[in-house]
Amino acid sequence: MKKLKYILGGILCISTVFFYISCSKDGDENNTTESNSGKTFLKLKISGTVINGDFDIIEEEIPEDESIIIGHIYYEESTEGTQKVASLFFTQLFGMEGERNFEMVIPAEKGAKEIGTQFPNPAPANGEPIYYMEIDLKETDYALYDSDNDGDNDANNLLRAKTMGVTITEIGETYNALGILTLSHIKGSFQGTGFLTAYTGPTTAPQELEHTITGSFEYYIPNE
């Protein structure tokens, strides 16, 4: 579990660099959308075997230094040709208590799309699905059987979307000062199932623990 957190943290750090580049010039002549005029938020509800509750990340309610919210648009080669994708990262930091992370990669277009481990295509050369959702919560947000008695939750993976319907109702893009395409606005909702794998007792093999996941989101590229 800790290793997975470090991996996600590294992704977020790299994404932050691109985020600052994408916002490096206000009023770019190539900008095709208006400036930030709305609210950025993630509303997330999870219910299931071990995780239950609302885990919202609402930008205006969190101090600036306690959140990382990033959006991108880019192209990725896959088994089904070139895919134009949008990615969203929502992170809320809680100091020594840890952090909550939400990551979603979806088609960069309006409409409905099924994503998750039950929908493996399209995929890049490494075989992992291009479109996915992963959620990593604070360890104090839920409790699991501690198989190695180290005081940590012993999940074998992040909470991953299994069968998730995502609907995009609004999406906008712009070009930054370097001429790089980036996400300016996106709005949508999702509903489906997810799972994590963990030990549930001293004599059982790791079990797949299924959860229902619903939510809505909206993102605006920040102003300078």
C-alpha positions as MATLAB code, in Angstrom:
seq = 'MKKLKYILGGILCISTVFFYISCSKDGDENNTTESNSGKTFLKLKISGTVINGDFDIIEEEIPEDESIIIGHIYYEESTEGTQKVASLFFTQLFGMEGERNFEMVIPAEKGAKEIGTQFPNPAPANGEPIYYMEIDLKETDYALYDSDNDGDNDANNLLRAKTMGVTITEIGETYNALGILTLSHIKGSFQGTGFLTAYTGPTTAPQELEHTITGSFEYYIPNE';
ca = [
       0.000    0.000    0.000;
       2.792    2.413    0.881;
       4.616    1.668   -2.375;
       1.495    2.482   -4.371;
       1.166    5.797   -2.541;
       4.728    6.713   -3.462;
       4.056    5.877   -7.118;
       0.933    8.043   -7.199;
       2.762   10.811   -5.390;
       5.447   10.759   -8.062;
       2.854   11.028  -10.805;
       1.301   14.017   -9.072;
       4.661   15.746   -8.707;
       5.396   15.315  -12.420;
       1.904   16.497  -13.307;
       2.368   19.587  -11.153;
       5.320   20.655  -13.317;
       3.183   20.497  -16.456;
       0.368   22.267  -14.629;
       2.524   25.294  -13.942;
       3.751   25.330  -17.535;
       0.178   25.199  -18.839;
      -0.738   28.241  -16.727;
       2.422   30.190  -17.484;
       0.866   32.918  -19.646;
      -2.466   34.632  -19.112;
      -4.432   35.776  -22.147;
      -2.559   33.619  -24.681;
      -3.605   34.478  -28.245;
      -4.296   30.781  -28.898;
      -6.625   30.489  -25.904;
      -9.974   29.166  -27.162;
     -11.960   29.423  -23.931;
     -12.873   32.072  -21.407;
     -11.051   32.387  -18.075;
     -12.003   30.494  -14.944;
     -15.599   31.402  -14.159;
     -16.761   28.459  -12.071;
     -15.971   26.156   -9.184;
     -13.616   23.189   -9.211;
     -14.789   20.236   -7.135;
     -15.035   16.480   -6.726;
     -18.049   14.997   -4.958;
     -17.403   11.354   -4.140;
     -19.542    8.796   -2.322;
     -18.353    5.248   -1.580;
     -20.250    2.402    0.067;
     -19.243   -1.213    0.474;
     -17.474   -3.845    2.526;
     -14.938   -1.608    4.280;
     -15.225    1.951    2.906;
     -18.338    4.019    3.528;
     -18.847    7.765    3.379;
     -18.550   10.992    1.418;
     -15.025   12.018    0.426;
     -15.519   15.362   -1.316;
     -12.644   17.587   -2.433;
     -13.965   21.120   -3.039;
     -11.275   23.598   -4.017;
     -12.782   26.737   -2.465;
     -13.191   24.990    0.908;
      -9.549   23.866    1.205;
      -6.485   26.076    1.880;
      -4.386   26.462   -1.259;
      -1.405   24.617    0.220;
      -3.532   21.610    1.203;
      -4.724   20.545   -2.240;
      -3.358   19.621   -5.664;
      -5.889   19.676   -8.498;
      -4.641   19.152  -12.048;
      -6.223   18.576  -15.449;
      -4.595   17.573  -18.751;
      -5.435   16.703  -22.340;
      -2.988   14.629  -24.379;
      -2.759   11.930  -27.044;
      -1.815    8.323  -26.385;
      -1.159    5.480  -28.802;
      -3.142    2.309  -28.178;
      -4.221   -1.013  -29.630;
      -7.136    0.882  -31.209;
      -5.176    3.781  -32.663;
      -4.424    7.239  -31.281;
      -6.628    8.213  -28.329;
      -7.278   11.792  -27.215;
      -7.603   11.569  -23.448;
      -8.348   13.828  -20.496;
      -6.878   13.201  -17.056;
      -7.917   14.603  -13.684;
      -6.033   14.492  -10.367;
      -7.665   15.618   -7.115;
      -5.512   15.438   -3.964;
      -6.244   16.723   -0.464;
      -3.343   16.806    1.999;
      -3.807   16.155    5.715;
      -0.252   16.568    7.002;
       0.898   13.637    9.138;
      -2.496   11.952    8.675;
      -1.793   11.324    5.000;
      -3.769   12.315    1.931;
      -6.726   11.460   -0.272;
      -6.073   10.957   -3.981;
      -8.489   10.608   -6.889;
      -7.207    9.916  -10.399;
      -9.289    9.439  -13.541;
      -8.359    9.120  -17.218;
     -11.228    9.302  -19.724;
     -11.863   10.138  -23.396;
     -11.530   13.870  -24.077;
     -15.023   14.246  -25.511;
     -18.609   14.725  -24.417;
     -20.733   11.633  -23.949;
     -20.829    8.393  -21.957;
     -17.998    5.886  -21.573;
     -17.584    2.646  -19.622;
     -14.195    2.370  -17.922;
     -12.630   -0.004  -15.409;
     -10.876   -3.340  -15.217;
     -13.800   -5.072  -16.960;
     -13.227   -2.852  -20.015;
      -9.526   -3.388  -20.819;
      -9.453   -1.796  -24.280;
      -8.117    0.411  -25.690;
      -4.721   -0.260  -24.161;
      -1.138    0.873  -24.826;
       1.697   -1.532  -25.511;
       2.076   -2.479  -21.822;
      -1.463   -3.884  -21.751;
      -2.838   -1.659  -18.989;
      -6.154    0.076  -19.840;
      -5.780    3.690  -20.955;
      -9.066    4.694  -19.314;
      -9.329    4.066  -15.567;
     -10.192    5.433  -12.133;
      -8.196    4.923   -8.921;
      -8.895    6.207   -5.415;
      -6.442    6.237   -2.499;
      -7.851    7.303    0.876;
      -6.257    8.085    4.224;
      -5.663    5.007    6.335;
      -7.921    6.498    9.014;
     -10.816    6.602    6.505;
     -11.349    2.843    6.828;
     -10.068   -0.224    8.660;
      -8.786   -3.538    7.304;
      -7.389   -6.674    8.870;
      -3.698   -6.024    9.649;
      -2.120   -9.228    8.343;
       1.480   -8.280    9.195;
       0.778   -6.434   12.482;
       2.542   -3.259   11.365;
      -0.341   -0.947   12.230;
      -1.183   -0.169    8.594;
      -4.156   -1.113    6.449;
      -3.064   -4.055    4.321;
      -4.832   -3.431    1.021;
      -3.052   -5.012   -1.944;
      -4.124   -2.269   -4.342;
      -5.837    1.094   -4.534;
      -9.614    1.220   -4.878;
      -9.996    0.682   -8.627;
     -12.976    1.112  -10.909;
     -14.311   -2.231  -12.093;
     -17.405   -1.253  -14.097;
     -17.748    2.528  -14.096;
     -20.039    4.604  -16.278;
     -18.643    8.115  -16.795;
     -20.643   10.867  -18.503;
     -18.976   14.071  -19.713;
     -21.446   16.923  -20.233;
     -18.988   19.779  -20.830;
     -15.356   19.894  -21.929;
     -13.066   22.678  -23.115;
      -9.443   22.943  -24.148;
      -6.849   25.649  -24.726;
      -3.214   26.114  -25.707;
      -0.605   27.371  -23.302;
       2.241   29.795  -24.008;
       4.321   26.948  -25.460;
       1.555   25.910  -27.836;
       0.772   22.758  -25.859;
      -2.828   21.584  -25.710;
      -4.269   21.464  -22.190;
      -7.600   21.012  -20.420;
      -9.424   24.258  -19.591;
     -12.758   22.925  -18.302;
     -14.549   19.625  -17.814;
     -17.782   18.631  -16.083;
     -19.401   15.256  -15.572;
     -20.522   12.437  -13.308;
     -19.820    8.756  -12.679;
     -21.526    5.721  -11.183;
     -20.477    2.107  -10.894;
     -18.461   -0.423   -8.930;
     -14.886   -0.587   -7.717;
     -12.782   -2.979   -5.676;
      -9.706   -3.382   -3.566;
      -8.019   -6.643   -2.607;
      -7.071   -7.330    1.010;
      -6.799   -9.975    3.718;
      -9.949  -10.297    5.798;
      -8.629  -12.721    8.414;
      -5.635  -14.808    9.515;
      -6.634  -17.975    7.637;
      -8.047  -16.618    4.385;
      -6.471  -15.610    1.106;
      -6.812  -11.977   -0.006;
     -10.380  -11.210   -0.997;
     -11.763   -8.833   -3.637;
     -13.842   -6.316   -1.688;
     -16.412   -4.632   -3.924;
     -17.788   -1.116   -3.426;
     -20.324    1.166   -5.074;
     -18.851    4.475   -6.240;
     -20.847    7.519   -7.356;
     -19.959   11.141   -7.826;
     -19.729   14.295   -9.881;
     -16.912   16.665  -10.766;
     -16.048   19.941  -12.420;
     -12.646   21.418  -13.200;
     -11.556   24.859  -14.411;
      -7.976   25.697  -15.275;
      -6.815   28.234  -12.662;
      -6.205   31.858  -13.575;
      -2.742   33.317  -13.172;
];
